Tab-separated table of C-alpha atoms in Angstrom:
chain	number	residue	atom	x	y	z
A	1	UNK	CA	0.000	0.000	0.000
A	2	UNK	CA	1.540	3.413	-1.219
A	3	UNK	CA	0.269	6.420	0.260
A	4	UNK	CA	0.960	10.332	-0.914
A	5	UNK	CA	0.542	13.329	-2.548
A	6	UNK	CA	2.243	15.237	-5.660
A	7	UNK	CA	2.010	18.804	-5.932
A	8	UNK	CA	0.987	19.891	-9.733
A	9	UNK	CA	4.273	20.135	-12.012
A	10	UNK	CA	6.344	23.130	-11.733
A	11	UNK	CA	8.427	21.683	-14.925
A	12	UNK	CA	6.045	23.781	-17.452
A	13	UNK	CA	4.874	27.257	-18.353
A	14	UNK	CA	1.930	27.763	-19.650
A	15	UNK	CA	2.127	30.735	-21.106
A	16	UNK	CA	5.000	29.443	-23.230
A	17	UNK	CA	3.092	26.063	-24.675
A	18	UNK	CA	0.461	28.651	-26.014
A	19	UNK	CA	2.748	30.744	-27.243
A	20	UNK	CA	4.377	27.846	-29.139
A	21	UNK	CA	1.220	26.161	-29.640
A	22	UNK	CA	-0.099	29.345	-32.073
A	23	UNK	CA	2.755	28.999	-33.870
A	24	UNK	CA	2.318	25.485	-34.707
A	25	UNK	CA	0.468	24.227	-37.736
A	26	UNK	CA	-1.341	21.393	-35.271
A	27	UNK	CA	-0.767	20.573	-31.516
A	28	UNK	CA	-1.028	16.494	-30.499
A	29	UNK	CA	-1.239	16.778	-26.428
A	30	UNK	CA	-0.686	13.298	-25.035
A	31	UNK	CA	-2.771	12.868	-21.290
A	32	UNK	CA	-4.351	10.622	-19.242
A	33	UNK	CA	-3.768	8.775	-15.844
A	34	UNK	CA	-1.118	6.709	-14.133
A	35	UNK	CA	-1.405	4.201	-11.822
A	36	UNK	CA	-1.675	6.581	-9.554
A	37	UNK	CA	-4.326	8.132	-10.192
A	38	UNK	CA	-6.289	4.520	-11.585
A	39	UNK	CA	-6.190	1.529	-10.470
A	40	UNK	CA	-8.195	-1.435	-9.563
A	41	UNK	CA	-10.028	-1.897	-6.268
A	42	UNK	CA	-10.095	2.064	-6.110
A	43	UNK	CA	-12.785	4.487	-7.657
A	44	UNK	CA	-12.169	7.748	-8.611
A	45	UNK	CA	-14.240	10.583	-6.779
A	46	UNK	CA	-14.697	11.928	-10.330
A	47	UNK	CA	-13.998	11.930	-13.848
A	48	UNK	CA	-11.188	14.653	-14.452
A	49	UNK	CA	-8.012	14.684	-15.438
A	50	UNK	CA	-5.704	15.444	-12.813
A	51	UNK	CA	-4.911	18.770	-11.606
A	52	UNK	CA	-3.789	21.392	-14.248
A	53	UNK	CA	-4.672	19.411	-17.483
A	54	UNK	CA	-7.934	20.381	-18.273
A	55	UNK	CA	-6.481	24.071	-17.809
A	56	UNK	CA	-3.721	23.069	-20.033
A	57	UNK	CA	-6.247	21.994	-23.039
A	58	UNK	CA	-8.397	24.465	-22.930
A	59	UNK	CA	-5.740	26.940	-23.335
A	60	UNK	CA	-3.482	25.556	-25.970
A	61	UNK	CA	-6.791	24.700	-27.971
A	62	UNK	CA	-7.779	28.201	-27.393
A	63	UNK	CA	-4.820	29.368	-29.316
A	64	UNK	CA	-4.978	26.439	-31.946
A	65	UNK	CA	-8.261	24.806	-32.858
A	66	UNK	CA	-6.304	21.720	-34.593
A	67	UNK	CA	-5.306	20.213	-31.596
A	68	UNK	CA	-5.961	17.191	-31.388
A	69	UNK	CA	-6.051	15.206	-27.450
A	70	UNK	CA	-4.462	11.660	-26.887
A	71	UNK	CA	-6.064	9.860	-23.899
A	72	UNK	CA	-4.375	7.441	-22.476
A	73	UNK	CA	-6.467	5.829	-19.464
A	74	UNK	CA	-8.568	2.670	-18.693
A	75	UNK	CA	-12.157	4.262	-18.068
A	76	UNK	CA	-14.056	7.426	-19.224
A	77	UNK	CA	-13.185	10.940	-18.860
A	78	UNK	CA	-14.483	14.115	-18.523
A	79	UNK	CA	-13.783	16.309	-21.578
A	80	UNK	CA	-14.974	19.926	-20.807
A	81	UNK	CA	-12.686	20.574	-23.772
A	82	UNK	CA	-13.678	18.668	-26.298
A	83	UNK	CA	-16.313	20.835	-28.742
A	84	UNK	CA	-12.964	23.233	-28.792
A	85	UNK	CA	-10.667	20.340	-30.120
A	86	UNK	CA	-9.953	19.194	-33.561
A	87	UNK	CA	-9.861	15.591	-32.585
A	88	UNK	CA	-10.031	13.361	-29.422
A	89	UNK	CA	-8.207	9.766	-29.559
A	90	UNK	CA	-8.819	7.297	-27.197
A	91	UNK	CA	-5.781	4.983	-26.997
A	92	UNK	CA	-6.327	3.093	-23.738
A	93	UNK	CA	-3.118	2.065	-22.187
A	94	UNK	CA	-1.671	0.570	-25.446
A	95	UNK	CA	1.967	-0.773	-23.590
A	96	UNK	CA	5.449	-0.623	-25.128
A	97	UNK	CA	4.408	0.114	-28.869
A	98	UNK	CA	2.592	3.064	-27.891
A	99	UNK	CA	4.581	5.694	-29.545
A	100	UNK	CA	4.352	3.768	-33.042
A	101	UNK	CA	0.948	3.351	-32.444
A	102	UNK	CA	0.352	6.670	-32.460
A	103	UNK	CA	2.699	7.902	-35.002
A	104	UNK	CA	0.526	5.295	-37.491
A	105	UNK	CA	-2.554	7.030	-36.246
A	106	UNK	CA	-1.765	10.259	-36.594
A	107	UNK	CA	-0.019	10.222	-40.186
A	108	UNK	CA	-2.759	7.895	-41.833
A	109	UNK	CA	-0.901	4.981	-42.081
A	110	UNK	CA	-3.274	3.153	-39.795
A	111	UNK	CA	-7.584	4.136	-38.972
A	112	UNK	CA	-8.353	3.999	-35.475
A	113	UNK	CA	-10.765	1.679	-36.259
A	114	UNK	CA	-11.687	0.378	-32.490
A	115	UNK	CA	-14.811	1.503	-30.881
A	116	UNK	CA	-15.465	2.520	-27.646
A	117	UNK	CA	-17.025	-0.194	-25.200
A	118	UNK	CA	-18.799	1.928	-22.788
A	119	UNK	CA	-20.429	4.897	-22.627
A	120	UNK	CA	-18.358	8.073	-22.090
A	121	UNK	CA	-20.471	10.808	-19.737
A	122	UNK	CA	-19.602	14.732	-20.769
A	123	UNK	CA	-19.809	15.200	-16.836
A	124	UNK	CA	-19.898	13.915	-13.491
A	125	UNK	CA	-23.165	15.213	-13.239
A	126	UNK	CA	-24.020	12.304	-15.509
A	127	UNK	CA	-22.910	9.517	-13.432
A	128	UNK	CA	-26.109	8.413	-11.640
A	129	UNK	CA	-24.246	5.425	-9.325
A	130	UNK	CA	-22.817	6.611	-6.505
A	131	UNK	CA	-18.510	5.951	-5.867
A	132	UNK	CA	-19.217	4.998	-2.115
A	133	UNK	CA	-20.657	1.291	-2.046
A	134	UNK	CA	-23.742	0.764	0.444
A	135	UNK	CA	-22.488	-2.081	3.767
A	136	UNK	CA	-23.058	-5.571	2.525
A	137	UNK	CA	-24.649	-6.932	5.418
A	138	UNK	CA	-28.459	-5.650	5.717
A	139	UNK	CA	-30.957	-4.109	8.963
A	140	UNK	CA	-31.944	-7.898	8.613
A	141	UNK	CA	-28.937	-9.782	8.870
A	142	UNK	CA	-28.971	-11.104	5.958
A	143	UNK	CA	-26.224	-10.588	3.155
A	144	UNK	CA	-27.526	-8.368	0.248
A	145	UNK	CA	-25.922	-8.162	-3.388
A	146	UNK	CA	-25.036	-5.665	-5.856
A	147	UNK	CA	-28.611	-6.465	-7.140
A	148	UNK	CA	-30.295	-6.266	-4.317
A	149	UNK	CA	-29.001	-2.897	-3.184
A	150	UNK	CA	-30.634	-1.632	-7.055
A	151	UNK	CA	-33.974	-3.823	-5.908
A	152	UNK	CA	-34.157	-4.053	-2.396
A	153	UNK	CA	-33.562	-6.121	0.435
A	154	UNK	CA	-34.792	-9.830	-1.625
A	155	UNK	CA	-33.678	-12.124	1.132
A	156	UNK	CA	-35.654	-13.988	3.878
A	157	UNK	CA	-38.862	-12.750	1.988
A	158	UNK	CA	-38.296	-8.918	2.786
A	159	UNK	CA	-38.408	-6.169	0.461
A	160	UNK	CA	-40.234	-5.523	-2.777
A	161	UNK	CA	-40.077	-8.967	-4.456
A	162	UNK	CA	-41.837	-7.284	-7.503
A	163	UNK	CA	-39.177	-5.238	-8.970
A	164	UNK	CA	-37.220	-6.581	-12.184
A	165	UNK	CA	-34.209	-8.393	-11.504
């Protein structure tokens, strides 16, 4: 178990990737989340990029509308930015060949031909399950499931037996 906190990067100026941003004929921005910031038996409290990025996108697009935003991550993302983008690529984490990958991508050589397999919400407001799971064990005693918590407490004949499994 690793515990801590990073401060946001120091390493870049903003003002400086617009300026050179402008001045480009397209920008490719590469994001998305580490293990740190995803990882299994852990949700997220929301959908955003970690601190700073969204900033970052917003801005450079700002200055160039053919931008075009690399996501690399293993579930949905917010995208406040994304009607001001010329593109948005969903690569996934796509391991040691990554950079090829892209470089097919991006110069034609290769369509991105994969589509997504779940939904992607524009918010958080969106998300209608709560990230905090209910206790397992019911007012009854008795052991409820994922289903149950949707339905109702179904065990020892309590609860609504009526609603849809």
């Amino acid at each position: 178990m690793r515990f801590g906190l990073r401060a946001v990067s120091q390493k870049g100026d903003l003002d400086a990737a617009c300026r050179i941003a402008a001045a480009a004929d397209a920008v490719v921005i590469v994001t998305g989340l580490s293990p740190e910031w995803e990882t299994e038996s852990e949700d997220r409290r929301s959908l955003s990029l970690p601190p700073g990025q969204d900033a970052m996108i917003a801005a450079i697009a700002a200055v160039n509308p053919r931008t075009v935003v690399v996501l690399q991550a293993g579930a949905p993302l917010a995208m406040p930015w994304a009607h001001n983008v010329g593109a948005v690529l969903q690569q996934w984490y796509p391991g040691q060949e990554c950079g090829n990958a892209l470089a097919d991508v991006l110069l034609g050589i290769q369509e991105p031909s994969g589509r997504l397999p779940q939904v992607f919400p524009a918010s958080d407001d969106q998300i209608t399950a709560g990230t905090e799971r209910p206790a397992r064990r019911s007012d009854h005693g008795c052991y409820r499931t994922p289903r149950a918590w949707r339905h109702g407490d179904l065990c020892r004949g309590r609860g609504d037996r009526s609603a849809p499994l």
